[in-house]
mmCIF file of C-alpha atoms in Angstrom:
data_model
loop_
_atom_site.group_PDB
_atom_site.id
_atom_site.type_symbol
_atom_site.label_atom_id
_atom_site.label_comp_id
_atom_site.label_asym_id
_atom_site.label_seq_id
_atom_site.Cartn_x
_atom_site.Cartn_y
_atom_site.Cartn_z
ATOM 1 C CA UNK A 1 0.000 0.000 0.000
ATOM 2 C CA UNK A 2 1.403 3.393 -0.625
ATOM 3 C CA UNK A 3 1.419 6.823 0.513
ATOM 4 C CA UNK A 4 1.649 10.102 -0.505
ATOM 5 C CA UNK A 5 5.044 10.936 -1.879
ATOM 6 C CA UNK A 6 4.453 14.723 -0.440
ATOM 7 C CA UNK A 7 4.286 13.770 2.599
ATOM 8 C CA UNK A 8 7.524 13.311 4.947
ATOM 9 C CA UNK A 9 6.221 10.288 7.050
ATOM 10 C CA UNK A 10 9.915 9.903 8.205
ATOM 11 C CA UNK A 11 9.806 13.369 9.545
ATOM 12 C CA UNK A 12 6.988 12.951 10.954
ATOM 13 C CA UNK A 13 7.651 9.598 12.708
ATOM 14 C CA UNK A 14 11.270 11.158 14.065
ATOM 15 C CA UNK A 15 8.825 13.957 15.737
ATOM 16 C CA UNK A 16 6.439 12.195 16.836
ATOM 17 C CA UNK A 17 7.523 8.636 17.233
ATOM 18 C CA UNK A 18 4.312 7.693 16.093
ATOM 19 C CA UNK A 19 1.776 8.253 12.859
ATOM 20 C CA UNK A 20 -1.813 7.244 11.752
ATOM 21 C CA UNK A 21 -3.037 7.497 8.511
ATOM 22 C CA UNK A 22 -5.584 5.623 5.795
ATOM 23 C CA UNK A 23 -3.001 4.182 3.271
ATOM 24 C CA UNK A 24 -4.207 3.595 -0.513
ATOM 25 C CA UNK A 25 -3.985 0.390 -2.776
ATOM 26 C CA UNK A 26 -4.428 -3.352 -2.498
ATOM 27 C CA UNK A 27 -0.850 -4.463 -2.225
ATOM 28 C CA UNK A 28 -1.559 -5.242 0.988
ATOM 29 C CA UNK A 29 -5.397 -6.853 1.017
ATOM 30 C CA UNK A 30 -7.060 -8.939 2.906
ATOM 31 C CA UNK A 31 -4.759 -7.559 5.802
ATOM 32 C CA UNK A 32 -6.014 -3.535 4.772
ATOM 33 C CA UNK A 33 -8.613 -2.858 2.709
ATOM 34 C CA UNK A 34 -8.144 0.250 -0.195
ATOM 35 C CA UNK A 35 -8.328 3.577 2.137
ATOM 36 C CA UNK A 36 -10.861 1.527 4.172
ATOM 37 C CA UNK A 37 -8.901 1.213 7.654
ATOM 38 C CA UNK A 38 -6.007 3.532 9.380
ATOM 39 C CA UNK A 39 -2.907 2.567 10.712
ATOM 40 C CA UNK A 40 -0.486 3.108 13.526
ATOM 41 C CA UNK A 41 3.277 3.064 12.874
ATOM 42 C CA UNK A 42 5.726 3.723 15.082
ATOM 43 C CA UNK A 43 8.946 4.823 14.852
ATOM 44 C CA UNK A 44 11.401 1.905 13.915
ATOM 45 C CA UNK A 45 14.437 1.464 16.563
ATOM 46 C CA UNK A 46 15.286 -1.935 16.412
ATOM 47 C CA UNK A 47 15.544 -4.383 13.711
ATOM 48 C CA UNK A 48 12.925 -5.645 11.992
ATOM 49 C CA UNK A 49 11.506 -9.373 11.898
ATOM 50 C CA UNK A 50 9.967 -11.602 9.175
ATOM 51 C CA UNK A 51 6.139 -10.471 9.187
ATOM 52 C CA UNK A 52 6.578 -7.414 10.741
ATOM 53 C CA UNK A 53 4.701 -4.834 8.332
ATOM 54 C CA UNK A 54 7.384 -1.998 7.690
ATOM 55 C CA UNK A 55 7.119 1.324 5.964
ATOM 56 C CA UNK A 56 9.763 2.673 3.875
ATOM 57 C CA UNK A 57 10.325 5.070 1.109
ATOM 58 C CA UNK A 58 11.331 3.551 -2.404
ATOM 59 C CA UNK A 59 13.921 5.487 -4.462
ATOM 60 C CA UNK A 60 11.001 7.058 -6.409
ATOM 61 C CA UNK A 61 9.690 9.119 -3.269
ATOM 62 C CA UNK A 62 6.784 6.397 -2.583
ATOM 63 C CA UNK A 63 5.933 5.799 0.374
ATOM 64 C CA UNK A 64 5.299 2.087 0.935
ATOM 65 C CA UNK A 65 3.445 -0.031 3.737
ATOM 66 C CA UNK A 66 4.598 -3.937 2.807
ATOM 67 C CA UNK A 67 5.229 -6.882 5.240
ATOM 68 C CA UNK A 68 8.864 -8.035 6.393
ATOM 69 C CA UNK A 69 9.536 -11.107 4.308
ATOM 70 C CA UNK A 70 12.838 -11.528 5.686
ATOM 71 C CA UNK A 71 15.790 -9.476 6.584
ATOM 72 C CA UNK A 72 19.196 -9.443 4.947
ATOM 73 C CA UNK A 73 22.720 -7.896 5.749
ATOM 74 C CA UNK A 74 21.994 -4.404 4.057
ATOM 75 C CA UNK A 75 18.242 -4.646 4.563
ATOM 76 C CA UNK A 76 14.970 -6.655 4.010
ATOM 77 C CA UNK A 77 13.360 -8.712 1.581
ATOM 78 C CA UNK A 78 9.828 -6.698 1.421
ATOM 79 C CA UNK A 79 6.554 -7.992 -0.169
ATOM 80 C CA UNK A 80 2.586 -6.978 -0.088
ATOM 81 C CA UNK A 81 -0.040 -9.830 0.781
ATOM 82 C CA UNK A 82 -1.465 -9.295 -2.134
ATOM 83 C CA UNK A 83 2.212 -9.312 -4.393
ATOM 84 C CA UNK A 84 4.187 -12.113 -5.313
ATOM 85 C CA UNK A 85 7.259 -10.123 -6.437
ATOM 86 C CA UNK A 86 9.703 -9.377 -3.408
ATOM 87 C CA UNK A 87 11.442 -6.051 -3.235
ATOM 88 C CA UNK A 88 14.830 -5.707 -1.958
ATOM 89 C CA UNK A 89 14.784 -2.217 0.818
ATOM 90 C CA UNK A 90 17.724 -1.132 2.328
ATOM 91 C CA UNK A 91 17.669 -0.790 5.676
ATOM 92 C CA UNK A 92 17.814 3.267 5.493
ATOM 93 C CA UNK A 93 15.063 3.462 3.693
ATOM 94 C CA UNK A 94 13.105 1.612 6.326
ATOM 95 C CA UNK A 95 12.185 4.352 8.932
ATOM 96 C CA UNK A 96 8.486 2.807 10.987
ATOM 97 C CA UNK A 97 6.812 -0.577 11.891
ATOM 98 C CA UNK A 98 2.858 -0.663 12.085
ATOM 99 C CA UNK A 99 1.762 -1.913 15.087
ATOM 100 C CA UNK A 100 -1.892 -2.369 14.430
ATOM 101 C CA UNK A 101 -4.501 -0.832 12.941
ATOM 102 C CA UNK A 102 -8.835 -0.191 12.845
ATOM 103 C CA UNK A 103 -10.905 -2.463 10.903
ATOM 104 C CA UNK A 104 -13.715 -0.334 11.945
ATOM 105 C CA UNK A 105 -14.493 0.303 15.226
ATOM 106 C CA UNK A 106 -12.056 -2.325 16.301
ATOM 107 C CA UNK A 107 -8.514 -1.682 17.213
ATOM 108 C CA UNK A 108 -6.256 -4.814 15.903
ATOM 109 C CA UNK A 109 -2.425 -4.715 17.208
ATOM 110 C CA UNK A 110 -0.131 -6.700 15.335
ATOM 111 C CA UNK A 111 1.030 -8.562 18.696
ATOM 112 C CA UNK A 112 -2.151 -9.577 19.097
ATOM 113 C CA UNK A 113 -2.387 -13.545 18.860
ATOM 114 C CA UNK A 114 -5.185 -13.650 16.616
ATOM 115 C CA UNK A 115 -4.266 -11.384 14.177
ATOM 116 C CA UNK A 116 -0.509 -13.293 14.156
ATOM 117 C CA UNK A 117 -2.403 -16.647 13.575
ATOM 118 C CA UNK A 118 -4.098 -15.214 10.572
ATOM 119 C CA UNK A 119 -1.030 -13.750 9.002
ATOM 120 C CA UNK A 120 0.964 -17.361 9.189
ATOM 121 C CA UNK A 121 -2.179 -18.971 7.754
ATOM 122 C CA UNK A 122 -2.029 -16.398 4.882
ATOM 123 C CA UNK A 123 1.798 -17.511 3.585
ATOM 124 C CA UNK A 124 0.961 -21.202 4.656
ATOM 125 C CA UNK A 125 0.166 -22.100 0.967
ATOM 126 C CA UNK A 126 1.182 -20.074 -2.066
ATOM 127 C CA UNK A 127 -1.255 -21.869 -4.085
ATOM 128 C CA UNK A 128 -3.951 -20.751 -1.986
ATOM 129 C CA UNK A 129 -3.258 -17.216 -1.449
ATOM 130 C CA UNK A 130 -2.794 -16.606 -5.200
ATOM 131 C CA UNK A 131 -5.856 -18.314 -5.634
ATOM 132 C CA UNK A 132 -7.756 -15.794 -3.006
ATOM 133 C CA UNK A 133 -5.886 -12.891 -4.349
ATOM 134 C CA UNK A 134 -6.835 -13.916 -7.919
ATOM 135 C CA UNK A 135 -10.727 -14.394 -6.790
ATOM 136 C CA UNK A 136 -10.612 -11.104 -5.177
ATOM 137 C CA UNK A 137 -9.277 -8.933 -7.996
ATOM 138 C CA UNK A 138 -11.516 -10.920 -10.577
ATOM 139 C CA UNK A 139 -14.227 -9.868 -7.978
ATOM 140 C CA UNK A 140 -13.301 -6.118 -7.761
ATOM 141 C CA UNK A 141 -13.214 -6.002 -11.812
ATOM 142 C CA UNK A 142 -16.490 -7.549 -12.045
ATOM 143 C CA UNK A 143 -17.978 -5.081 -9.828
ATOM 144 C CA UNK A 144 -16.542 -1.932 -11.988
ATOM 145 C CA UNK A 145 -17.496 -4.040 -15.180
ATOM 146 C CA UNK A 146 -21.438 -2.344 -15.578
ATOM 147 C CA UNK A 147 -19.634 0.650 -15.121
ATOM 148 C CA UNK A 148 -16.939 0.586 -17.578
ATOM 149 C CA UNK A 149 -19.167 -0.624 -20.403
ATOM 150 C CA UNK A 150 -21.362 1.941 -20.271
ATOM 151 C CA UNK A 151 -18.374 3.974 -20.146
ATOM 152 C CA UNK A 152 -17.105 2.460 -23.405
ATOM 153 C CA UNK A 153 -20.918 2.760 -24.999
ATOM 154 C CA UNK A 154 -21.757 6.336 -24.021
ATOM 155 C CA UNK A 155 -17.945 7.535 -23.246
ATOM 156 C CA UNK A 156 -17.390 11.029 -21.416
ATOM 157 C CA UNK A 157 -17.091 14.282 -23.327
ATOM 158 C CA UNK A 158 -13.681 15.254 -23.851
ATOM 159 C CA UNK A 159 -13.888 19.035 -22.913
ATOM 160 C CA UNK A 160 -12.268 20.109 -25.856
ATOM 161 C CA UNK A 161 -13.963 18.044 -28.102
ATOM 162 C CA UNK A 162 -15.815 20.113 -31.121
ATOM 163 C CA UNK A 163 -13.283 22.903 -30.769
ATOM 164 C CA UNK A 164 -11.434 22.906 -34.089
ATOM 165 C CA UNK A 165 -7.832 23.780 -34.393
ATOM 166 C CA UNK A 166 -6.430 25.927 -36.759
ATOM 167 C CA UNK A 167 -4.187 24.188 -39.436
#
């Protein structure tokens, strides 16, 4: 899931120690739904550990909230629940940990048991996650899909659309 590049979470995170915000994208569904749930991260001062959820800045300026695959001499091994591809982070880049977050109402820490279970039964079988992740995407499209054809039928008025240029 990212963030917004204009905004200096680091910064942030060294003054306060601590951040909440609603992060965008599905990189890291079923865990956090698109901009449906906010998060806590703290400020990171020790090193991380496989399934810890860490956020770091890519070279681009993105701010990015993926989980701890496993850590490396110069950094970690980084990938969404969603993803399949693992990203190599330095360990600079890497500046807060989440440590839970609100699926509604309900405040879920990530030392919490439950939620711990959960996460190990997500990466127990490859198979099975791509299958969910595959089921859920095909599910998301298929909602959009009335939209998008009528859309394609009836199209949107380009704004500039019957003004002629000059040749």
């Amino acid at each position: 899931m990212t963030g917004k590049t204009n905004c200096d979470y680091a910064e942030e995170l060294v003054k306060n120690r601590v951040i909440a915000f609603v992060p965008s994208g599905n990189s890291m569904w079923p865990t956090l739904k698109n901009k449906g749930q906010s998060v806590i991260v703290k400020y990171k001062t020790e090193k991380l550990k496989p399934m810890d959820v860490a956020l770091y800045r890519r070279e681009n300026g993105t701010n990015v909230l993926h989980r701890v695959m496993r850590a490396t001499e110069t950094g970690y091994v980084m990938c969404g629940d969603s993803q399949f591809t693992f990203e190599n982070v330095k360990e600079e880049n890497v500046y807060g940990v989440m440590s839970g977050f609100y699926r509604g109402k309900r405040y879920i820490e990530t030392s919490d048991p439950e939620y711990k279970e959960q996460v190990l039964r997500w990466y127990s079988s490859e198979k099975r996650r791509k299958f969910r992740v595959k089921l859920f995407f095909f599910m998301n499209n298929l909602k959009t899909f009335p939209k998008r054809v009528l859309r394609k039928l009836f199209g949107r008025k380009n704004k500039d659309e019957g003004v002629k240029e000059d040749d």
